[in-house]
């Protein structure tokens, strides 16, 4: 058995293996779209490529309306505002901090609910506990592409006459119970950040089946300008526009997306096979009703007692091997500022969030990772575990 690099052995990999290394499309396909930008001299403000991208996204996501925007965080803010979210909005603490910030930034109070420890999405019983007369909406996050319990969440929202928005930043190309994910709730938000399964450098979109909501968001994305009469503003708006070069990247990525999905799936299966016998390391499996998955994240939970080393020491040991694993998501948003200071007692009501976030590790996958790297990563885990007595974590 090899000696772990952190204990003086040779690193397993010469070059670092990153989580979040971008998936790239065929360069020639991308450049053809870029040529069109140069030919048209149209760089932004709902140009021809953004309009084409929008139409292709509506088809790909099987949703009536899609508004491409500059990033997922702005997409959240626009959707929240258009849905008239104010006062208090319920969301999971177990998410990327952008979900909470998008509310707080607009002076809406994020009210954190706990997650299910099985699929790590927001727990409907926990939602009921934190509902108040001031609750104006629920944001469900399909964490790692795992769909929220949309039936229960929908029924809570109907009972209380509030809207549901889904943060589908991780769910591009996913389906639940054979329903394309963008059809859940009043609206969904996607992120096309460089690190995502599908990227447009930076970018995002709001999707909905509600025509007037889509139109409102479209206008708000461009300062509220009414597109029909120049210089007429109908809403308070912002600059949330996507650029033509982002649309070019998105359009090119659509050509490659199924091969990226297939590569991710093969990687996930290889991880499953390679780490199955390592005690104390368990892979989070996609839920049964996720009928189409993008396999974007490879997430494991580390059981300190069984593995013999705590999660953070393991992350350091992997880093010495040039495996740059990440803690998505640690800590829960309630442990971050400004929420930690505003709501110091949150930990009392978010046990599953604290338990999962203390154990979670996200492993590298995507185009830059192949079967060989995964076998190498599993060997690192085995050798670290084998040498557990030499660690103090
Ligand atoms: N909702 C949810 C549930 C989200 O997960 C996110 C974003 C959002 C909303 C907001 O959407 P956006 O406004 O971002 O569109 C990264 C991403 O920046 C963020 O988009 C993503 N979630 C989050 C989960 O991950 P960081 O702070 O961890 O990124 P960073 O800079 O540490 O990069 C991650 C790794 O990727 C690094 O190890 C290096 C590698 N990388 C990164 C970039 C940008 C590359 O190799 N090349 C690159 O170009 O947030």
PDB file of C-alpha atoms in Angstrom, residues 225-232:
ATOM      1  CA  UNK A 225     -37.763  49.320 -20.254  1.00  0.00           C
ATOM      2  CA  UNK A 226     -40.869  48.488 -22.167  1.00  0.00           C
ATOM      3  CA  UNK A 227     -39.513  46.965 -25.375  1.00  0.00           C
ATOM      4  CA  UNK A 228     -42.255  48.365 -27.570  1.00  0.00           C
ATOM      5  CA  UNK A 229     -42.080  52.066 -26.856  1.00  0.00           C
ATOM      6  CA  UNK A 230     -38.533  53.386 -26.559  1.00  0.00           C
ATOM      7  CA  UNK A 231     -37.712  55.273 -23.354  1.00  0.00           C
ATOM      8  CA  UNK A 232     -40.775  53.981 -21.505  1.00  0.00           C
TER       9      UNK A 232
END
